[in-house]
PDB file of C-alpha atoms in Angstrom:
ATOM      1  CA  MET A  37       0.000   0.000   0.000  1.00 82.00           C
ATOM      2  CA  LYS A  38       2.788   2.450   0.913  1.00 86.00           C
ATOM      3  CA  LYS A  39       4.565   1.721  -2.360  1.00 89.00           C
ATOM      4  CA  THR A  40       1.352   2.273  -4.333  1.00 91.00           C
ATOM      5  CA  LEU A  41       0.752   5.582  -2.597  1.00 91.00           C
ATOM      6  CA  ARG A  42       4.350   6.695  -3.197  1.00 92.00           C
ATOM      7  CA  ASN A  43       4.305   5.667  -6.853  1.00 93.00           C
ATOM      8  CA  ASN A  44       1.061   7.564  -7.478  1.00 94.00           C
ATOM      9  CA  SER A  45       1.568  10.417  -5.030  1.00 96.00           C
ATOM     10  CA  LEU A  46       1.606  13.200  -7.624  1.00 93.00           C
ATOM     11  CA  THR A  47      -1.770  12.234  -9.093  1.00 95.00           C
ATOM     12  CA  LEU A  48      -3.246  11.619  -5.652  1.00 95.00           C
ATOM     13  CA  ALA A  49      -2.015  14.965  -4.334  1.00 97.00           C
ATOM     14  CA  PHE A  50      -3.529  16.920  -7.205  1.00 95.00           C
ATOM     15  CA  THR A  51      -6.771  14.941  -6.955  1.00 96.00           C
ATOM     16  CA  ALA A  52      -6.981  15.846  -3.272  1.00 97.00           C
ATOM     17  CA  LEU A  53      -6.280  19.507  -4.077  1.00 97.00           C
ATOM     18  CA  LEU A  54      -8.999  19.383  -6.742  1.00 96.00           C
ATOM     19  CA  LEU A  55     -11.538  18.095  -4.227  1.00 97.00           C
ATOM     20  CA  VAL A  56     -10.542  20.723  -1.654  1.00 98.00           C
ATOM     21  CA  ALA A  57     -10.885  23.461  -4.279  1.00 97.00           C
ATOM     22  CA  LEU A  58     -14.283  22.159  -5.421  1.00 97.00           C
ATOM     23  CA  VAL A  59     -15.528  22.096  -1.827  1.00 97.00           C
ATOM     24  CA  GLY A  60     -14.244  25.629  -1.305  1.00 97.00           C
ATOM     25  CA  GLN A  61     -15.869  26.788  -4.528  1.00 96.00           C
ATOM     26  CA  ALA A  62     -19.168  25.175  -3.557  1.00 97.00           C
ATOM     27  CA  LEU A  63     -19.210  26.756  -0.089  1.00 97.00           C
ATOM     28  CA  THR A  64     -18.220  30.246  -1.181  1.00 97.00           C
ATOM     29  CA  GLY A  65     -20.265  30.121  -4.371  1.00 95.00           C
ATOM     30  CA  ARG A  66     -23.414  29.132  -2.516  1.00 96.00           C
ATOM     31  CA  ALA A  67     -22.824  31.871   0.058  1.00 96.00           C
ATOM     32  CA  GLY A  68     -22.497  34.480  -2.680  1.00 94.00           C
ATOM     33  CA  TYR A  69     -25.495  33.086  -4.555  1.00 93.00           C
ATOM     34  CA  ASN A  70     -27.681  33.244  -1.444  1.00 95.00           C
ATOM     35  CA  GLU A  71     -26.543  36.769  -0.599  1.00 94.00           C
ATOM     36  CA  SER A  72     -27.646  37.925  -4.040  1.00 90.00           C
ATOM     37  CA  ALA A  73     -30.920  36.014  -3.715  1.00 90.00           C
ATOM     38  CA  LEU A  74     -31.704  37.674  -0.368  1.00 93.00           C
ATOM     39  CA  ASP A  75     -30.956  41.113  -1.815  1.00 89.00           C
ATOM     40  CA  LEU A  76     -33.441  40.422  -4.613  1.00 85.00           C
ATOM     41  CA  GLY A  77     -36.041  38.876  -2.332  1.00 87.00           C
ATOM     42  CA  LEU A  78     -35.656  35.449  -3.953  1.00 87.00           C
ATOM     43  CA  PRO A  79     -35.518  32.003  -2.299  1.00 91.00           C
ATOM     44  CA  THR A  80     -32.085  30.843  -1.169  1.00 94.00           C
ATOM     45  CA  ALA A  81     -30.587  27.545  -2.349  1.00 94.00           C
ATOM     46  CA  SER A  82     -29.628  24.513  -0.312  1.00 96.00           C
ATOM     47  CA  MET A  83     -26.206  23.020  -0.978  1.00 96.00           C
ATOM     48  CA  LEU A  84     -27.704  20.281  -3.148  1.00 96.00           C
ATOM     49  CA  GLU A  85     -29.737  22.821  -5.113  1.00 96.00           C
ATOM     50  CA  TYR A  86     -26.646  24.959  -5.672  1.00 96.00           C
ATOM     51  CA  LEU A  87     -24.470  22.005  -6.711  1.00 96.00           C
ATOM     52  CA  THR A  88     -27.040  21.019  -9.345  1.00 95.00           C
ATOM     53  CA  SER A  89     -27.604  24.589 -10.514  1.00 95.00           C
ATOM     54  CA  SER A  90     -26.484  25.996 -13.846  1.00 95.00           C
ATOM     55  CA  GLN A  91     -24.509  28.685 -12.021  1.00 93.00           C
ATOM     56  CA  PHE A  92     -22.211  26.178 -10.299  1.00 96.00           C
ATOM     57  CA  THR A  93     -21.929  24.030 -13.434  1.00 96.00           C
ATOM     58  CA  VAL A  94     -20.951  26.888 -15.721  1.00 96.00           C
ATOM     59  CA  ASP A  95     -18.280  28.104 -13.295  1.00 95.00           C
ATOM     60  CA  VAL A  96     -16.707  24.641 -13.053  1.00 96.00           C
ATOM     61  CA  ALA A  97     -16.956  23.898 -16.779  1.00 97.00           C
ATOM     62  CA  GLU A  98     -15.510  27.305 -17.654  1.00 96.00           C
ATOM     63  CA  ASN A  99     -12.339  26.511 -15.734  1.00 95.00           C
ATOM     64  CA  TRP A 100     -12.049  22.925 -16.912  1.00 96.00           C
ATOM     65  CA  GLN A 101     -12.402  23.684 -20.617  1.00 97.00           C
ATOM     66  CA  SER A 102      -9.655  26.310 -20.484  1.00 96.00           C
ATOM     67  CA  GLU A 103      -7.281  23.920 -18.734  1.00 96.00           C
ATOM     68  CA  TYR A 104      -7.807  21.188 -21.300  1.00 97.00           C
ATOM     69  CA  LEU A 105      -7.473  23.681 -24.161  1.00 97.00           C
ATOM     70  CA  GLN A 106      -4.149  24.760 -22.667  1.00 96.00           C
ATOM     71  CA  PHE A 107      -2.831  21.203 -22.564  1.00 95.00           C
ATOM     72  CA  LEU A 108      -4.234  20.344 -25.991  1.00 96.00           C
ATOM     73  CA  LEU A 109      -2.442  23.271 -27.616  1.00 96.00           C
ATOM     74  CA  TYR A 110       0.717  22.667 -25.579  1.00 95.00           C
ATOM     75  CA  ILE A 111       0.861  19.008 -26.618  1.00 95.00           C
ATOM     76  CA  LEU A 112       0.337  19.792 -30.305  1.00 95.00           C
ATOM     77  CA  LEU A 113       2.422  22.956 -30.607  1.00 95.00           C
ATOM     78  CA  THR A 114       5.457  21.458 -28.866  1.00 94.00           C
ATOM     79  CA  VAL A 115       5.620  18.851 -31.637  1.00 95.00           C
ATOM     80  CA  TRP A 116       6.686  21.554 -34.078  1.00 95.00           C
ATOM     81  CA  LEU A 117       7.581  24.731 -32.167  1.00 95.00           C
ATOM     82  CA  LEU A 118      10.752  25.193 -30.136  1.00 94.00           C
ATOM     83  CA  GLN A 119      12.100  27.522 -27.440  1.00 95.00           C
ATOM     84  CA  ARG A 120      15.845  27.874 -27.134  1.00 94.00           C
ATOM     85  CA  GLY A 121      17.009  27.204 -23.583  1.00 95.00           C
ATOM     86  CA  SER A 122      13.731  25.799 -22.218  1.00 94.00           C
ATOM     87  CA  PRO A 123      13.311  22.272 -20.790  1.00 92.00           C
ATOM     88  CA  GLU A 124       9.697  22.567 -21.984  1.00 91.00           C
ATOM     89  CA  SER A 125      10.954  22.423 -25.581  1.00 92.00           C
ATOM     90  CA  LYS A 126      12.457  19.594 -27.598  1.00 91.00           C
ATOM     91  CA  PRO A 127      16.083  20.037 -28.676  1.00 90.00           C
ATOM     92  CA  LEU A 128      16.421  22.635 -31.414  1.00 91.00           C
ATOM     93  CA  GLY A 129      17.282  20.143 -34.136  1.00 86.00           C
ATOM     94  CA  SER A 130      14.283  17.842 -33.734  1.00 86.00           C
ATOM     95  CA  PRO A 131      10.963  19.492 -34.606  1.00 90.00           C
ATOM     96  CA  GLY A 132       8.226  17.264 -35.979  1.00 92.00           C
ATOM     97  CA  ARG A 133       6.898  13.779 -35.280  1.00 91.00           C
ATOM     98  CA  GLU A 134      10.346  12.085 -35.248  1.00 90.00           C
ATOM     99  CA  THR A 135      11.018   8.488 -36.306  1.00 91.00           C
ATOM    100  CA  ASP A 136       9.702   5.138 -35.104  1.00 91.00           C
ATOM    101  CA  GLU A 137      13.192   4.389 -33.814  1.00 92.00           C
ATOM    102  CA  ASP A 138      13.160   7.562 -31.690  1.00 90.00           C
ATOM    103  CA  HIS A 139       9.856   6.476 -30.154  1.00 91.00           C
ATOM    104  CA  LYS A 140      10.438   2.717 -29.861  1.00 91.00           C
ATOM    105  CA  ALA A 141       7.421   2.163 -32.086  1.00 93.00           C
ATOM    106  CA  GLY A 142       6.627  -0.769 -34.354  1.00 91.00           C
ATOM    107  CA  ARG A 143       9.685  -2.960 -35.011  1.00 92.00           C
ATOM    108  CA  TYR A 144      11.776  -0.769 -32.698  1.00 93.00           C
ATOM    109  CA  ALA A 145       9.619  -1.548 -29.633  1.00 92.00           C
ATOM    110  CA  ASP A 146      11.248  -3.311 -26.699  1.00 93.00           C
ATOM    111  CA  ASP A 147       9.956  -5.760 -24.098  1.00 91.00           C
ATOM    112  CA  HIS A 148       8.552  -2.947 -21.928  1.00 93.00           C
ATOM    113  CA  SER A 149       6.741  -1.070 -24.716  1.00 93.00           C
ATOM    114  CA  PRO A 150       2.924  -0.873 -24.552  1.00 94.00           C
ATOM    115  CA  ARG A 151       1.308  -3.551 -26.743  1.00 94.00           C
ATOM    116  CA  TRP A 152      -0.221  -1.072 -29.185  1.00 95.00           C
ATOM    117  CA  ALA A 153       3.165   0.596 -29.644  1.00 93.00           C
ATOM    118  CA  ALA A 154       4.640  -2.689 -30.807  1.00 93.00           C
ATOM    119  CA  VAL A 155       1.954  -4.238 -33.033  1.00 93.00           C
ATOM    120  CA  GLY A 156       2.321  -1.744 -35.892  1.00 90.00           C
ATOM    121  CA  GLY A 157      -0.363  -0.743 -38.394  1.00 93.00           C
ATOM    122  CA  TRP A 158      -3.381   1.368 -37.503  1.00 95.00           C
ATOM    123  CA  ARG A 159      -3.207   0.515 -33.817  1.00 95.00           C
ATOM    124  CA  THR A 160       0.301   1.916 -33.415  1.00 94.00           C
ATOM    125  CA  ALA A 161      -0.642   4.949 -35.540  1.00 93.00           C
ATOM    126  CA  LEU A 162      -3.693   5.571 -33.336  1.00 95.00           C
ATOM    127  CA  PHE A 163      -1.773   5.030 -30.093  1.00 95.00           C
ATOM    128  CA  SER A 164       0.969   7.363 -31.325  1.00 95.00           C
ATOM    129  CA  ARG A 165      -1.554  10.200 -31.552  1.00 94.00           C
ATOM    130  CA  SER A 166      -3.963   9.319 -28.745  1.00 96.00           C
ATOM    131  CA  LEU A 167      -3.109  11.971 -26.148  1.00 96.00           C
ATOM    132  CA  GLY A 168      -3.986  15.062 -28.190  1.00 96.00           C
ATOM    133  CA  PRO A 169      -7.413  13.830 -29.392  1.00 96.00           C
ATOM    134  CA  THR A 170      -8.282  12.709 -25.854  1.00 97.00           C
ATOM    135  CA  MET A 171      -7.477  16.145 -24.458  1.00 96.00           C
ATOM    136  CA  GLY A 172      -9.400  17.673 -27.359  1.00 97.00           C
ATOM    137  CA  ALA A 173     -12.466  15.540 -26.641  1.00 98.00           C
ATOM    138  CA  VAL A 174     -12.468  16.550 -22.971  1.00 97.00           C
ATOM    139  CA  PHE A 175     -12.072  20.201 -24.003  1.00 97.00           C
ATOM    140  CA  ILE A 176     -15.012  20.013 -26.411  1.00 98.00           C
ATOM    141  CA  GLY A 177     -17.119  18.237 -23.789  1.00 98.00           C
ATOM    142  CA  SER A 178     -16.396  20.732 -21.023  1.00 97.00           C
ATOM    143  CA  TRP A 179     -16.762  23.720 -23.367  1.00 97.00           C
ATOM    144  CA  SER A 180     -20.139  22.330 -24.466  1.00 98.00           C
ATOM    145  CA  ALA A 181     -21.114  21.971 -20.805  1.00 97.00           C
ATOM    146  CA  GLN A 182     -20.117  25.609 -20.263  1.00 97.00           C
ATOM    147  CA  PHE A 183     -22.253  26.646 -23.227  1.00 97.00           C
ATOM    148  CA  ILE A 184     -25.333  24.714 -22.059  1.00 97.00           C
ATOM    149  CA  ALA A 185     -25.074  25.703 -18.390  1.00 97.00           C
ATOM    150  CA  GLY A 186     -24.049  29.256 -19.289  1.00 96.00           C
ATOM    151  CA  ARG A 187     -27.154  29.777 -21.387  1.00 96.00           C
ATOM    152  CA  SER A 188     -29.331  28.468 -18.562  1.00 96.00           C
ATOM    153  CA  ALA A 189     -27.668  30.751 -15.993  1.00 94.00           C
ATOM    154  CA  TYR A 190     -27.805  33.725 -18.346  1.00 95.00           C
ATOM    155  CA  ASN A 191     -31.483  33.184 -19.103  1.00 95.00           C
ATOM    156  CA  ALA A 192     -32.271  32.922 -15.394  1.00 91.00           C
ATOM    157  CA  GLU A 193     -30.835  36.427 -15.000  1.00 88.00           C
ATOM    158  CA  GLN A 194     -32.736  37.595 -18.064  1.00 91.00           C
ATOM    159  CA  LEU A 195     -36.023  36.388 -16.573  1.00 89.00           C
ATOM    160  CA  GLN A 196     -35.233  38.033 -13.224  1.00 85.00           C
ATOM    161  CA  ASP A 197     -34.778  41.301 -15.095  1.00 83.00           C
ATOM    162  CA  LEU A 198     -37.990  40.682 -17.074  1.00 85.00           C
ATOM    163  CA  GLN A 199     -35.969  40.309 -20.277  1.00 92.00           C
ATOM    164  CA  VAL A 200     -36.522  37.828 -23.114  1.00 93.00           C
ATOM    165  CA  PRO A 201     -34.383  34.668 -22.708  1.00 94.00           C
ATOM    166  CA  PHE A 202     -31.827  33.814 -25.404  1.00 95.00           C
ATOM    167  CA  SER A 203     -32.142  30.949 -27.863  1.00 95.00           C
ATOM    168  CA  TRP A 204     -29.218  28.573 -28.413  1.00 96.00           C
ATOM    169  CA  SER A 205     -28.066  30.469 -31.494  1.00 95.00           C
ATOM    170  CA  GLN A 206     -28.398  33.836 -29.762  1.00 96.00           C
ATOM    171  CA  TYR A 207     -26.327  32.708 -26.792  1.00 96.00           C
ATOM    172  CA  LEU A 208     -23.683  31.216 -29.094  1.00 96.00           C
ATOM    173  CA  VAL A 209     -22.835  34.731 -30.326  1.00 95.00           C
ATOM    174  CA  ALA A 210     -23.619  36.495 -27.056  1.00 95.00           C
ATOM    175  CA  PRO A 211     -20.858  38.476 -25.291  1.00 95.00           C
ATOM    176  CA  ASP A 212     -21.469  36.517 -22.070  1.00 95.00           C
ATOM    177  CA  PHE A 213     -20.427  33.181 -23.611  1.00 96.00           C
ATOM    178  CA  TRP A 214     -17.341  34.502 -25.367  1.00 96.00           C
ATOM    179  CA  ASN A 215     -16.283  36.754 -22.500  1.00 95.00           C
ATOM    180  CA  ARG A 216     -16.291  33.741 -20.173  1.00 94.00           C
ATOM    181  CA  SER A 217     -14.237  31.759 -22.689  1.00 96.00           C
ATOM    182  CA  PHE A 218     -11.665  34.429 -23.532  1.00 96.00           C
ATOM    183  CA  GLN A 219     -11.307  35.368 -19.868  1.00 94.00           C
ATOM    184  CA  SER A 220     -10.289  31.791 -19.066  1.00 94.00           C
ATOM    185  CA  TRP A 221      -8.139  31.261 -22.143  1.00 96.00           C
ATOM    186  CA  GLN A 222      -5.945  34.322 -21.723  1.00 96.00           C
ATOM    187  CA  SER A 223      -4.913  33.293 -18.216  1.00 94.00           C
ATOM    188  CA  GLU A 224      -3.954  29.800 -19.422  1.00 95.00           C
ATOM    189  CA  PHE A 225      -1.904  31.131 -22.333  1.00 95.00           C
ATOM    190  CA  LEU A 226      -0.124  33.564 -20.000  1.00 95.00           C
ATOM    191  CA  ALA A 227       0.717  30.738 -17.578  1.00 94.00           C
ATOM    192  CA  VAL A 228       2.181  28.510 -20.314  1.00 94.00           C
ATOM    193  CA  ALA A 229       4.191  31.306 -21.925  1.00 95.00           C
ATOM    194  CA  SER A 230       5.550  32.297 -18.502  1.00 95.00           C
ATOM    195  CA  MET A 231       6.525  28.710 -17.680  1.00 93.00           C
ATOM    196  CA  VAL A 232       8.326  28.268 -21.001  1.00 94.00           C
ATOM    197  CA  ILE A 233      10.389  31.462 -20.775  1.00 95.00           C
ATOM    198  CA  PHE A 234      11.012  31.472 -17.009  1.00 94.00           C
ATOM    199  CA  SER A 235      12.396  27.940 -17.203  1.00 94.00           C
ATOM    200  CA  VAL A 236      15.136  29.223 -19.532  1.00 94.00           C
ATOM    201  CA  TYR A 237      16.679  31.400 -16.823  1.00 95.00           C
ATOM    202  CA  LEU A 238      15.351  30.103 -13.480  1.00 93.00           C
ATOM    203  CA  ARG A 239      15.763  26.751 -11.706  1.00 93.00           C
ATOM    204  CA  GLU A 240      13.850  24.594  -9.234  1.00 92.00           C
ATOM    205  CA  ARG A 241      16.197  21.988  -7.838  1.00 92.00           C
ATOM    206  CA  GLY A 242      14.790  18.461  -8.031  1.00 91.00           C
ATOM    207  CA  SER A 243      11.910  19.278 -10.385  1.00 92.00           C
ATOM    208  CA  PRO A 244      11.682  17.602 -13.810  1.00 89.00           C
ATOM    209  CA  GLU A 245      10.128  20.842 -15.065  1.00 90.00           C
ATOM    210  CA  SER A 246      13.451  22.609 -14.441  1.00 92.00           C
ATOM    211  CA  LYS A 247      16.902  22.158 -15.899  1.00 91.00           C
ATOM    212  CA  PRO A 248      19.669  21.045 -13.527  1.00 91.00           C
ATOM    213  CA  VAL A 249      20.931  24.018 -11.529  1.00 93.00           C
ATOM    214  CA  GLY A 250      24.278  24.300 -13.292  1.00 94.00           C
ATOM    215  CA  THR A 251      22.998  23.764 -16.832  1.00 92.00           C
ATOM    216  CA  SER A 252      23.553  26.570 -19.332  1.00 94.00           C
ATOM    217  CA  ASN A 253      20.672  28.941 -20.032  1.00 94.00           C
ATOM    218  CA  THR A 254      20.959  28.027 -23.718  1.00 93.00           C
ATOM    219  CA  ALA A 255      20.608  24.260 -23.145  1.00 91.00           C
ATOM    220  CA  THR A 256      17.338  23.166 -24.731  1.00 92.00           C
ATOM    221  CA  GLY A 257      15.213  20.114 -23.987  1.00 87.00           C
ATOM    222  CA  VAL A 258      17.249  19.230 -20.881  1.00 85.00           C
ATOM    223  CA  GLU A 259      15.234  18.273 -17.794  1.00 79.00           C
ATOM    224  CA  GLY A 260      16.311  17.789 -14.204  1.00 72.00           C
TER     225      GLY A 260
END
C-alpha cells in the first residue's frame, strides 16, 4: 500500500487539491449566490440545489475547458515549435513527429513497450496520436457543458430582469459566452508562456520541469 501511494503520489495529491478546491468553490459560491438572492427577495438555495444549478456548473466547466485547451495546444504545438534554452521544448534540431526508432514504435519496440506501440499498423498509428485527441475531446465536452449551463444561468438572469431569454443560437454569439471563454483562455496562455520562458533562466532543484541548476541557459530540452 505504501509503495502504491508513493508511486502515485503526484496524481493523488492533485486529486486531493482538486476536491478541496471544489468544496471551497461550492461553499463560497453558494454563500455568494444566497446573498444575491436575499438582496433580490428570492428564495435561497440549499447546498444540493446549488451544486445542481447551472450557475455552479458553468463556473466549473468554464475553468475545466480552459485547462484542457491549454494542454491540448501545448501538446500539439510542442511537436513543431521550439524555445531555445527551455526544458519545456524539444532540442532545437528535432521538430516534428520524429522516427519510429526515436519512439520505440513498431519494429523498434522493446519488451517494456505498450502492446499497441509494438503491433504496428493502424493501432500503433492511433496510439501514437492518442493523447492530443483525448485532451481535445475533454475540451469540447467541457466547453459544451459551459455553453449549455451558461445559457441556462444567463437566461435565469434575463427572466429576473424581465428580459426575453436567449435561444441557443443567440447565446452562441452572445458576449457573455465569449467573454467567459476568452477570460479563461488568456490566463492559461499567459501561464504557459511564462513557464516556457522562465524555465530558460530560473531553476527549481529536483523538479523535472526545471533544468539542472548548473545547466547553461541556452541548453534546450534538458530536464532535471
